[in-house]
């Protein structure tokens, strides 16, 4: 069978091979647009779907692994507990590429503790927070990322400061911290591609409007607010390892960072100079974005030097889950030997 | 000034002409915790064991790090009865705070070794007192300052060894084991033992009946605690993932994993680990991680105690419903709530069996001694993977942390059972795949493992209602069919779990049913009762769901008593549900005071039920 | 173009000469969720209710926000039987995705109102079809764009009202209530109802037997869902602290608290709240907060469903053991695990009764309808404070979220019972205080509340073992005595919990035992069975621990069946433990498909057990 | 009875009236020294012990409420769950002053999520983390505040970055962030006094050496390390509201902040200028302290403007727990009225 190279990727798969079941989310939900970009990113990177493993918690956002990559295994876990399951699973099989999709309630309310410990361990996974400031699936209560003063129909006004998951990630030493907006599909896709190429936890905080419960213009999680206040730090493009770099910036107009698999993330300068490898700068930009109420997007912080959990634990490269009995069960003589001490 | 000079021989004795008691007594060492008496007590136990005398050690310690009373009881028993005894005949008194109380607890004819700094409480005329010039002996030895306390305890080892007849060579051997053949600490400690023994020989006159004599009743046995055995069992069961959170009395299980794994499971080619052990941020995360790893195909486990178990409820329900193999050790301590962290109990039977909201019903293994901790340590993985379900293993503080003389750990007699797993080739051959289809009628579907390279292999695991292909479904028929399959599966479990251990006496009309660490005291009590003319049969349950033997046993006996260590009679309840026809006549005998059971208590309790 | 022109009268009818069926049928509205059909369905229900016709509404909705099929069933029953029925005679078909299936489910003689855009599935000759020109009617009304979907649904209200004979005035009244007397939305909606009714009058020919007729069988009744009633019960019980975490189907309970509290419990002097409601970060924190508040002396509660309950296990154990009054509502949904969030079940009976590791045993209330949700809403606080223990109230999705015709909410008939509390003066008079002393022999000690200004009033509450004065203790006697007192307390509870509701028929040899929402279907089934010659007695349990009536009832009946909605027969198990002498003959009839029970199923199931 | 003013405080109580049971912690444990300073602070502030309420989780540190102020009520809760219980309790009775004592395991490992949500709600309580980098009560495993590279006898080397609870508190908007060292009792005491006078969550991260399991000189949680590396930002002294201010700094040698009850915390300048009301400065000093491995102590951040939870919820001043039945149960007529809607 001749393969039409126009509609297949490097490994001969069509985009359809990355599809999931039809979505059951609301029409226009930001989460659907992110699912599309996950599909596009994996397709364009030519990752075999069988080599990907998907995770989520519980929520509208957490349903989405059903709606992308049917051919990838996945675990739709418990509310707020994706982190633990993903930790165990990726440790048990370090050969698969992991992507987790969670909500702001799932990650920043009930799941905050696990999320932070996950970051602290640098578990290699693309961790997407589909951030809409609200609990979609339970019909519109505030999550912990809701803005102070935000009003929801059912609940009234939120009196508490929002939790900034990117700031949290900075504190916990995360080496890939990015923010994006579901209304900017190109940026979402390129950042996901970069995240897939990063070895370690890659956090993507994606503002993903809930059209049903939190899309009023004054909400910082709405489409209109996002469109008006989004300020990309850079124009991002991932150049996979094996492709030649086509873009070349004039001095001062862009920079790039190299990811673990050799791909290059090109960062074209927009309004200002920004060095995502400067930690204090990243901390500052997040503080600023918060106080100035702008939606700063793009790659906020990048530090590829930290070892992933599996290396910290000196694990074999072979998936633990794939070790044969001969590797798993020591021989009988060893048991006799150690029992000598017990006699 | 020599120690001989400062501590004149002095042994007030009530009756020097008592008949000798050979290899049959308990010693209690009353110390302050954090003072390093563990080495001393272990030395005595191991020495006795190596002299061929059956022995056990039970530590009664506070939930505290330093400064509170601790009692370590060593029982020697020629007959091999190794349960705790209600009173110890020999007291080694090192703790001024409890000395008066400790002396009071000695039975008439008892023996009191005491640090010669104590001045009160020396007035019982029905016991034998031996002073020990501990401080003076320590001063003579001049040990390094930070080891003073440890060495001080070796003084009582020496005095006691001398007076009871424990061989110094056996003590040296014990210390060699303890210090992993490092001669420096062995010598340091042994010097004190020898000095103290020499002092005792020179200054004390033996005037009590207790003595040890070399025997050969420990050959083929080992001395081990259940948590170490459980960890080894897991390792020989091929554990490749463990996540845990520290909690007494379970911590030493995970710590034993961490101790033994590097030597047993480092890949020779790369020097890397063929396992991962993660200290999680709490028990919820610990089980969550193990569930993730188990789902991936690793042999995954966690170990905890009551409070941690409570935190695992939600993940236990997920693992049950999503059908993920995972092993959960619960080393039971006294609950409810934080309860008594350093006291033993069998209080989690009900909770573990049903843990999780909705209709959950878990497989539970119930080891009765360290040997079984090892055995169930590896079998639990086989069961979990065969049944695709969480398997709980309920040990307790007594089994887990105390030192048991027990049968050696037996290497697994069969290859690992990884259960029903389909490979890419299998799926290719079948041409179809549905994760939760009951192809074999036993309620167990076929798993594929993530990474299986076939376009039809993948499924999305979930805790929500689903159809056979793991797709979300709210259809009433899908739900009902799935729950019925799960029910079938818990029935299937009956044929895989370990059968009970039954012991019969001729003519017994009374049947005793129990689990776990009740074993030692109960078997000893049965001997006593039999001597008194009451023959009993016993059945030690080793798993839930129960197997057919259990109901048969109940049917075969006129009177049934469930002997257990909890307040509510949980095992009895579970048996009443198993055998409703007999529910009313299943008697209950229970105690829940945090201490390992004694034969005397069991005997009295059964006697009371049987009308004297 | 008028609607009359585009939608010609067309009513295919199988048999015009059927006998009329007055006030006795079910209507199912098949819609897409998120399309705003709730207002339409509520309007029909309320209108029927106000016409004096007993009515109930049951919503079968997906766990999803928008776009999936939803079925709302309205049952009218002159006899007051308001359980779900297995088939509805009348279909209002608004969802193209399910239309064929929905039509197939209609019984012969049934009626199908359908949106006239559907073109398939119109070929059953044994039912009556009525087209509804929904889109055309909407276009004519020109509603604001964002309200189009809502208004569209009012079209079916008008057509159905016209054909069944529901009074437009009653619908106006219903809308007035729904929109809290805001005339603008009422007018907007009503205009559509009237237009649709007018269209139907002009274009459709009535050719089915179903009709409504004004009656007087709802006077003195109210229409309410259980969660609202529960919230009101809590408010009239003086709740001053509630912490919760959103979860279906419990969210609307806490949201009703938030709705009603400002109007009912604002301090008139200061305009400030005499309560606090906190949306916690999860259920563990929610119960933890409530425990803190209850310990302080507030009337504290939380409300959740299965997954949240699992997360509460550790705090439930603490509250039990530290003896903190707190009320925990569990609006049951289908488990295990995340299960089916929008389906009903009685699957948490076992778990709630025993939740927590160690020997825990909780008080559980079991309301059977919204009126009791109100009653137990306030009584639960009295019980919790009287018994100083967590009180669980187990409702379910059917009671909690569906609309029930029920007896009015009765104002509490007694002052609040704050239980045993000592003030500073009391302590001064006594001269001594011990938190956990059983002065009255009922197992209940005396509380002091933090802030009590007496040097002897304070104690340190804890989940660890303690003596009577709440000081940490590891003494075996202290532990045992405390557990025995707690056991006495759970016995004491029997005299305080609500008694069962018993209903007897002359000559009944069969006894039916059940809890909660089984009531509706079971009572209807009893009528049917009685008509068929099988007299049954019924006993609806309303609390655990069980009261004496329960065992008596079991003893009084030859055959006992426990009717329940879970897979494992949990209530049966609990009864077997309560009445072991009868354990073997306690029969079980159970179903667990997520749907509210039907009388037909109960009748068939009992018949099957009784041998036809 | 004549009161000896030398040995009693303003309300006529002796220091002994603030004592607890004898400690059962190890001799030399940092936690004991903190208990003493809690006693001293409450005594010197003349707070009636009955008006104080104590909380803790589970751990050696969490045992300490038994060892101070017997006359104060307290709740020794669950491991990692002090925050929730304290939230409910202080909301139920806002008239009592609350102090919570937790450990680093209790707060930063198992309790991290609850801790952060507690801070976010600004629950008024003195929150002390007795930070020893180790689990004392379970005999010496790493907690989440253990230093990277730290070695413990039983466990080996810790490969993860420590969680800085002060940084976390900054992120969550906490208005009183301080760090101290059990080896500096005077500072501990003055900071506790200031914290007692603050309305809102006052976080004190006190390095409190575990002499049994983590007191080797190279551990940043040891006495010796603390003594060598402690760098107080200021010399702190609390001047209660009703006392005249005795200390008066020369310009440039000190400053002060005013607490909610009118007391003044005097901050005498030591090595550098430091303004604890400057948020970015506080963030910077924490980053710096972390990278430079010095133990910066003192009042790190101060912001008294945020409303406490009880005010956010517009609660009455009367303790909810003390409201009479007349306030708690609406009248019968109201029930009839609202049922009209249900008919
Ligand atoms: C333990 C538990 N508590 C509560 C719920 C109910 N619940 C389901 S989704 C959800 C919130 C989801 O919010 P978020 O993570 O922001 O996802 P979104 O729906 O907004 O995408 C909640 C509270 C649950 N499933 N489990
Ligand atoms: C749910 C639960 N898990 C585990 C434990 C066991 N446990 C008791 S204290 C403790 C750690 C205490 O560490 P930390 O909070 O740092 O206090 P420290 O003892 O160091 O003062 C643990 C793990 C418990 N009590 N409850
Ligand atoms: S409710 Fe909100 S979050 Fe959920 S699917 Fe709809 S738009 Fe998306
Ligand atoms: S073990 Fe450590 S933390 Fe616990 S009391 Fe001892 S010194 Fe303090
Ligand atoms: Mg959300
Ligand atoms: Mg600590």
PDB file of C-alpha atoms and ligand atoms in Angstrom, chain A residues 104-105 132 134-135, ligand 5:
ATOM      1  CA  UNK A 104      -7.424  23.709  38.163  1.00  0.00           C
ATOM      2  CA  UNK A 105      -9.694  22.180  40.798  1.00  0.00           C
ATOM      3  CA  UNK A 132     -10.650  27.700  33.856  1.00  0.00           C
ATOM      4  CA  UNK A 134     -13.929  26.937  38.080  1.00  0.00           C
ATOM      5  CA  UNK A 135     -15.209  23.451  38.713  1.00  0.00           C
TER       6      UNK A 135
HETATM    7 MG1  LIG E   5     -11.622  23.834  36.262  1.00  0.00          MG
END
